[in-house]
Amino acid sequence: MNVGVGTQYFDLNKTWTIEPRLSFKWNFHPKQYLSFGYGLSSRRERIECYYTHVPNQKDIDNTRLGMGKTHQLNLTYDWMITNNLNLRIEPYFQYLYNIPVEENSSFSIINFNAFILDKQLVSTGKGKNYGIDISLEHYLKNGWYWMINGSLFKSKYMGGDNIWRNSRMDRDFVIKALAGKEWTLGKKGNKILGVNVKLTYQGGERYSPIDYVESEKNHLIKVDETKAYSLQQIPSFISDLSIIYRINKKKVSHEFSVQLLNLNGFKNTYYQYNILTNQVEKKHSASLVPNLRYKLYF
């Protein structure tokens, strides 16, 4: 059994928290165990969310917002099937409260992903996440390793209008497969070449229906807040490839890597307002993201 407590203090508005932690682990078999954990966690928002300024509106002040909090419960079943193969099953539940929201609106900071916040917020929002994660992992043996992970989950939130809705990240499911191979090179065996492939298939992100009449009046995209996040994009399939070359020496190690994200060119869907035609247009984009990296370990 592990018992602990943490605390946070936010000097901007003199907010502080006490956060208890509790966990149990039962090794009922040499290769299997059950564990249960509970924790109360707190988080402040991005600092710019507190220093909100809107021209011609002097009454907006978010500096009084406290920290959002969550009760977290999780159960874990772990089975070491062989010396290199492990199965883990983890159901979980989170209850969020004191979440910043806009009164009489579906807006919640849970879904906020823009750069500029122009709303007066109060800490009365709520949220809940629950689901189950299942992982089957094969540890490195003879240079090979792989892992398959699946998640089924729901994510809900309650905005300032006290209505429970799907959150923006309520994708319903995520399935990931990861596999890699490493080769030891060089006369001294101090060089490693690794190739890694990751496949991800997941439900689409939620979004709100567009109010085309209001969009044309305001010359920018306006959504129907009464039906916030009631629509969902199509599921996405993304493949990533990584190649790593590492040189290990007595005092330092050098690592060179090339990473190609979205190798299969999955196209994201988004909406954009065209000022010339005064219409909302549906767009598709596919980005292959190369990433070159060098790391020095010492």
Short mmCIF file of C-alpha atoms in Angstrom, two decimals:
data_model
loop_
_atom_site.label_atom_id
_atom_site.label_comp_id
_atom_site.label_asym_id
_atom_site.label_seq_id
_atom_site.Cartn_x
_atom_site.Cartn_y
_atom_site.Cartn_z
CA MET A 1 0.00 0.00 0.00
CA ASN A 2 1.23 3.50 -0.86
CA VAL A 3 -0.24 6.60 0.75
CA GLY A 4 0.76 10.16 -0.01
CA VAL A 5 -0.33 13.75 -0.29
CA GLY A 6 0.65 16.62 -2.56
CA THR A 7 -0.10 20.31 -2.65
CA GLN A 8 -0.08 23.18 -5.12
CA TYR A 9 -0.16 26.94 -4.65
CA PHE A 10 -1.06 29.48 -7.36
CA ASP A 11 0.09 32.93 -6.30
CA LEU A 12 -1.92 34.86 -8.91
CA ASN A 13 -5.16 34.37 -6.96
CA LYS A 14 -3.82 32.81 -3.73
CA THR A 15 -5.29 29.39 -4.57
CA TRP A 16 -3.91 26.24 -2.96
CA THR A 17 -4.90 22.58 -2.89
CA ILE A 18 -4.34 19.40 -0.89
CA GLU A 19 -4.19 16.30 -3.08
CA PRO A 20 -4.31 12.83 -1.43
CA ARG A 21 -3.00 9.69 -3.14
CA LEU A 22 -3.74 6.04 -2.34
CA SER A 23 -2.84 2.77 -4.07
CA PHE A 24 -2.93 -0.96 -3.31
CA LYS A 25 -1.10 -3.79 -5.07
CA TRP A 26 -1.91 -7.48 -4.54
CA ASN A 27 0.56 -10.05 -5.88
CA PHE A 28 -1.83 -13.00 -5.77
CA HIS A 29 0.35 -15.05 -8.18
CA PRO A 30 4.10 -15.06 -8.98
CA LYS A 31 3.33 -13.69 -12.46
CA GLN A 32 0.07 -11.81 -11.87
CA TYR A 33 -1.11 -8.90 -9.76
CA LEU A 34 -4.07 -6.60 -9.20
CA SER A 35 -3.72 -2.96 -8.24
CA PHE A 36 -6.11 -0.15 -7.38
CA GLY A 37 -5.34 3.54 -7.26
CA TYR A 38 -7.08 6.77 -6.32
CA GLY A 39 -5.84 10.31 -6.55
CA LEU A 40 -7.10 13.88 -6.40
CA SER A 41 -5.28 16.07 -8.91
CA SER A 42 -5.39 19.77 -9.67
CA ARG A 43 -4.25 21.84 -12.64
CA ARG A 44 -4.07 25.48 -13.51
CA GLU A 45 -4.89 26.54 -17.05
CA ARG A 46 -2.55 28.16 -19.56
CA ILE A 47 -1.45 31.44 -18.05
CA GLU A 48 -2.92 33.51 -20.92
CA CYS A 49 -6.38 32.20 -20.01
CA TYR A 50 -6.22 34.24 -16.80
CA TYR A 51 -4.96 37.45 -18.42
CA THR A 52 -7.84 37.82 -20.89
CA HIS A 53 -8.35 41.21 -22.52
CA VAL A 54 -11.09 42.11 -24.97
CA PRO A 55 -11.16 45.61 -26.53
CA ASN A 56 -14.18 47.69 -25.47
CA GLN A 57 -15.07 45.20 -22.73
CA LYS A 58 -13.76 46.22 -19.32
CA ASP A 59 -15.60 43.70 -17.18
CA ILE A 60 -13.74 40.54 -18.28
CA ASP A 61 -11.49 39.29 -15.48
CA ASN A 62 -10.41 35.63 -15.33
CA THR A 63 -7.66 36.12 -12.76
CA ARG A 64 -9.99 34.82 -10.04
CA LEU A 65 -10.32 31.37 -11.60
CA GLY A 66 -9.19 28.55 -9.36
CA MET A 67 -7.60 25.29 -10.43
CA GLY A 68 -9.57 22.54 -12.13
CA LYS A 69 -9.68 19.28 -10.15
CA THR A 70 -10.26 15.61 -10.87
CA HIS A 71 -10.92 12.47 -8.85
CA GLN A 72 -9.14 9.58 -10.58
CA LEU A 73 -9.82 5.86 -10.04
CA ASN A 74 -8.08 3.03 -11.84
CA LEU A 75 -7.84 -0.75 -11.60
CA THR A 76 -4.98 -2.74 -13.14
CA TYR A 77 -4.65 -6.44 -13.92
CA ASP A 78 -1.12 -7.43 -15.00
CA TRP A 79 -0.07 -10.89 -16.24
CA MET A 80 3.52 -11.73 -17.17
CA ILE A 81 2.62 -14.51 -19.58
CA THR A 82 6.26 -15.33 -20.41
CA ASN A 83 9.57 -13.64 -19.66
CA ASN A 84 9.04 -11.43 -22.71
CA LEU A 85 5.26 -11.20 -23.08
CA ASN A 86 3.07 -9.07 -20.83
CA LEU A 87 -0.72 -8.48 -20.75
CA ARG A 88 -2.20 -5.48 -18.95
CA ILE A 89 -5.88 -4.51 -18.58
CA GLU A 90 -6.75 -1.14 -17.01
CA PRO A 91 -10.30 0.19 -16.55
CA TYR A 92 -10.45 3.79 -15.25
CA PHE A 93 -12.78 6.62 -14.29
CA GLN A 94 -12.17 10.36 -13.91
CA TYR A 95 -14.55 12.96 -12.53
CA LEU A 96 -13.59 16.58 -13.19
CA TYR A 97 -14.96 19.65 -11.41
CA ASN A 98 -14.17 23.35 -10.88
CA ILE A 99 -13.64 23.51 -14.65
CA PRO A 100 -13.68 27.01 -16.23
CA VAL A 101 -16.78 27.52 -18.40
CA GLU A 102 -18.82 30.42 -19.79
CA GLU A 103 -22.17 30.95 -18.07
CA ASN A 104 -25.29 30.03 -20.07
CA SER A 105 -23.12 28.60 -22.86
CA SER A 106 -21.81 25.22 -24.02
CA PHE A 107 -18.24 26.55 -23.85
CA SER A 108 -15.77 24.75 -21.58
CA ILE A 109 -12.00 25.10 -21.28
CA ILE A 110 -11.87 21.30 -21.71
CA ASN A 111 -12.46 21.75 -25.46
CA PHE A 112 -10.46 24.95 -25.93
CA ASN A 113 -7.70 24.61 -28.56
CA ALA A 114 -7.43 28.12 -29.98
CA PHE A 115 -4.80 30.79 -29.34
CA ILE A 116 -7.00 33.63 -28.12
CA LEU A 117 -9.59 33.44 -25.34
CA ASP A 118 -12.17 36.25 -25.26
CA LYS A 119 -14.71 34.99 -22.73
CA GLN A 120 -15.56 35.67 -19.10
CA LEU A 121 -15.25 32.33 -17.30
CA VAL A 122 -16.44 30.83 -14.01
CA SER A 123 -15.25 27.63 -12.31
CA THR A 124 -18.54 25.71 -12.35
CA GLY A 125 -17.98 23.23 -15.16
CA LYS A 126 -17.68 19.46 -14.88
CA GLY A 127 -16.44 16.52 -16.90
CA LYS A 128 -15.99 12.77 -16.82
CA ASN A 129 -13.82 10.27 -18.67
CA TYR A 130 -14.12 6.52 -18.41
CA GLY A 131 -12.93 3.54 -20.38
CA ILE A 132 -10.63 0.56 -20.54
CA ASP A 133 -7.10 0.10 -21.92
CA ILE A 134 -5.76 -3.29 -23.00
CA SER A 135 -2.07 -3.78 -23.89
CA LEU A 136 -0.15 -6.81 -25.07
CA GLU A 137 3.59 -6.12 -25.14
CA HIS A 138 6.52 -8.23 -26.29
CA TYR A 139 9.76 -6.96 -24.78
CA LEU A 140 13.02 -6.80 -26.71
CA LYS A 141 14.29 -10.29 -27.59
CA ASN A 142 16.71 -11.18 -30.39
CA GLY A 143 16.39 -7.56 -31.54
CA TRP A 144 12.59 -7.67 -31.96
CA TYR A 145 9.92 -5.90 -29.94
CA TRP A 146 6.23 -5.14 -30.51
CA MET A 147 3.11 -3.93 -28.72
CA ILE A 148 -0.62 -3.85 -29.45
CA ASN A 149 -2.81 -1.44 -27.49
CA GLY A 150 -6.55 -0.86 -27.64
CA SER A 151 -8.70 1.68 -25.80
CA LEU A 152 -12.46 2.06 -25.55
CA PHE A 153 -13.54 5.25 -23.81
CA LYS A 154 -16.08 8.04 -23.41
CA SER A 155 -15.39 11.67 -22.64
CA LYS A 156 -18.20 13.97 -21.47
CA TYR A 157 -18.35 17.53 -20.22
CA MET A 158 -20.86 20.01 -18.80
CA GLY A 159 -20.57 23.64 -19.85
CA GLY A 160 -22.05 26.77 -18.35
CA ASP A 161 -25.54 25.77 -19.51
CA ASN A 162 -25.50 22.65 -17.25
CA ILE A 163 -25.99 20.23 -20.17
CA TRP A 164 -23.85 17.09 -20.51
CA ARG A 165 -22.33 16.66 -23.99
CA ASN A 166 -19.60 14.71 -25.78
CA SER A 167 -16.28 16.49 -25.46
CA ARG A 168 -14.11 17.40 -28.44
CA MET A 169 -11.78 14.45 -27.77
CA ASP A 170 -14.53 11.83 -27.39
CA ARG A 171 -13.17 9.60 -30.17
CA ASP A 172 -14.73 6.36 -28.74
CA PHE A 173 -11.74 4.14 -29.54
CA VAL A 174 -8.01 4.05 -30.32
CA ILE A 175 -6.06 1.05 -31.63
CA LYS A 176 -2.26 1.18 -31.88
CA ALA A 177 0.30 -1.33 -33.11
CA LEU A 178 4.04 -0.83 -32.68
CA ALA A 179 6.87 -3.04 -33.92
CA GLY A 180 10.60 -2.61 -34.26
CA LYS A 181 13.86 -4.35 -34.97
CA GLU A 182 17.37 -3.51 -33.75
CA TRP A 183 20.69 -4.69 -35.21
CA THR A 184 24.03 -4.54 -33.39
CA LEU A 185 26.81 -3.40 -35.72
CA GLY A 186 30.54 -2.76 -35.63
CA LYS A 187 33.49 -4.88 -34.51
CA LYS A 188 33.01 -3.70 -30.91
CA GLY A 189 29.24 -4.12 -31.01
CA ASN A 190 28.78 -0.49 -29.97
CA LYS A 191 26.63 0.62 -32.90
CA ILE A 192 22.88 0.05 -33.13
CA LEU A 193 20.57 0.44 -36.11
CA GLY A 194 16.87 0.44 -35.31
CA VAL A 195 13.73 0.56 -37.46
CA ASN A 196 10.36 1.25 -35.87
CA VAL A 197 6.84 1.28 -37.37
CA LYS A 198 3.72 2.57 -35.60
CA LEU A 199 0.14 2.22 -36.87
CA THR A 200 -2.75 4.15 -35.31
CA TYR A 201 -6.46 3.73 -36.06
CA GLN A 202 -8.81 5.93 -34.03
CA GLY A 203 -12.25 7.45 -34.04
CA GLY A 204 -12.66 10.93 -35.45
CA GLU A 205 -12.54 14.12 -33.42
CA ARG A 206 -15.86 15.72 -32.46
CA TYR A 207 -16.96 19.07 -33.87
CA SER A 208 -19.94 21.41 -33.80
CA PRO A 209 -22.32 21.97 -36.76
CA ILE A 210 -21.74 25.19 -38.65
CA ASP A 211 -24.40 27.90 -38.64
CA TYR A 212 -24.11 29.00 -42.27
CA VAL A 213 -26.52 31.94 -41.95
CA GLU A 214 -24.63 33.51 -39.05
CA SER A 215 -21.31 32.75 -40.73
CA GLU A 216 -22.28 34.74 -43.81
CA LYS A 217 -23.49 37.64 -41.66
CA ASN A 218 -20.27 37.81 -39.63
CA HIS A 219 -17.88 36.81 -42.46
CA LEU A 220 -16.30 34.11 -40.31
CA ILE A 221 -17.21 30.61 -39.19
CA LYS A 222 -19.94 30.49 -36.55
CA VAL A 223 -21.13 27.21 -35.04
CA ASP A 224 -24.39 26.14 -33.45
CA GLU A 225 -23.48 26.20 -29.75
CA THR A 226 -26.71 24.42 -28.78
CA LYS A 227 -25.43 21.32 -30.62
CA ALA A 228 -21.79 21.55 -29.56
CA TYR A 229 -19.64 18.56 -30.57
CA SER A 230 -22.62 16.57 -31.78
CA LEU A 231 -20.87 15.63 -35.04
CA GLN A 232 -17.81 13.44 -35.57
CA GLN A 233 -15.11 13.20 -38.23
CA ILE A 234 -14.43 9.89 -39.97
CA PRO A 235 -11.94 7.51 -38.27
CA SER A 236 -8.30 8.14 -39.08
CA PHE A 237 -5.51 5.73 -39.97
CA ILE A 238 -1.96 7.03 -39.60
CA SER A 239 1.37 5.24 -40.08
CA ASP A 240 4.72 6.48 -38.76
CA LEU A 241 8.23 5.26 -39.56
CA SER A 242 11.40 5.87 -37.53
CA ILE A 243 15.01 4.93 -38.32
CA ILE A 244 17.61 5.35 -35.57
CA TYR A 245 21.40 4.94 -35.68
CA ARG A 246 23.23 5.05 -32.35
CA ILE A 247 26.97 5.01 -31.55
CA ASN A 248 27.83 4.12 -27.94
CA LYS A 249 31.19 5.15 -26.53
CA LYS A 250 32.69 5.07 -23.04
CA LYS A 251 31.67 8.59 -22.06
CA VAL A 252 29.20 9.72 -24.71
CA SER A 253 26.65 8.31 -27.11
CA HIS A 254 25.53 9.82 -30.40
CA GLU A 255 22.08 9.17 -31.83
CA PHE A 256 20.88 10.12 -35.31
CA SER A 257 17.25 9.57 -36.26
CA VAL A 258 14.83 10.14 -39.11
CA GLN A 259 11.10 10.12 -38.39
CA LEU A 260 8.35 10.24 -41.01
CA LEU A 261 4.91 11.03 -39.58
CA ASN A 262 1.69 10.28 -41.49
CA LEU A 263 3.59 8.26 -44.05
CA ASN A 264 0.37 7.03 -45.68
CA GLY A 265 -0.87 10.60 -46.22
CA PHE A 266 -4.15 10.52 -44.27
CA LYS A 267 -6.17 13.66 -45.09
CA ASN A 268 -7.61 15.75 -42.28
CA THR A 269 -10.89 17.59 -42.84
CA TYR A 270 -11.38 21.20 -41.78
CA TYR A 271 -13.58 24.18 -42.63
CA GLN A 272 -12.45 27.59 -43.82
CA TYR A 273 -14.32 30.81 -44.55
CA ASN A 274 -13.70 32.24 -48.03
CA ILE A 275 -14.13 36.02 -47.92
CA LEU A 276 -14.14 36.32 -51.71
CA THR A 277 -17.08 33.98 -52.20
CA ASN A 278 -18.66 34.71 -48.78
CA GLN A 279 -19.02 30.98 -48.16
CA VAL A 280 -17.80 28.29 -45.79
CA GLU A 281 -15.64 25.77 -47.64
CA LYS A 282 -14.77 22.21 -46.70
CA LYS A 283 -11.05 21.47 -47.06
CA HIS A 284 -8.85 18.39 -46.93
CA SER A 285 -5.16 18.32 -46.14
CA ALA A 286 -2.54 15.60 -45.79
CA SER A 287 0.79 16.42 -44.19
CA LEU A 288 3.80 14.13 -44.32
CA VAL A 289 5.96 15.45 -41.49
CA PRO A 290 9.69 14.61 -41.63
CA ASN A 291 11.67 14.96 -38.43
CA LEU A 292 15.48 14.90 -38.39
CA ARG A 293 17.08 14.70 -34.97
CA TYR A 294 20.47 14.40 -33.31
CA LYS A 295 20.93 13.56 -29.64
CA LEU A 296 24.08 13.57 -27.52
CA TYR A 297 24.08 11.47 -24.33
CA PHE A 298 26.84 11.99 -21.76
#
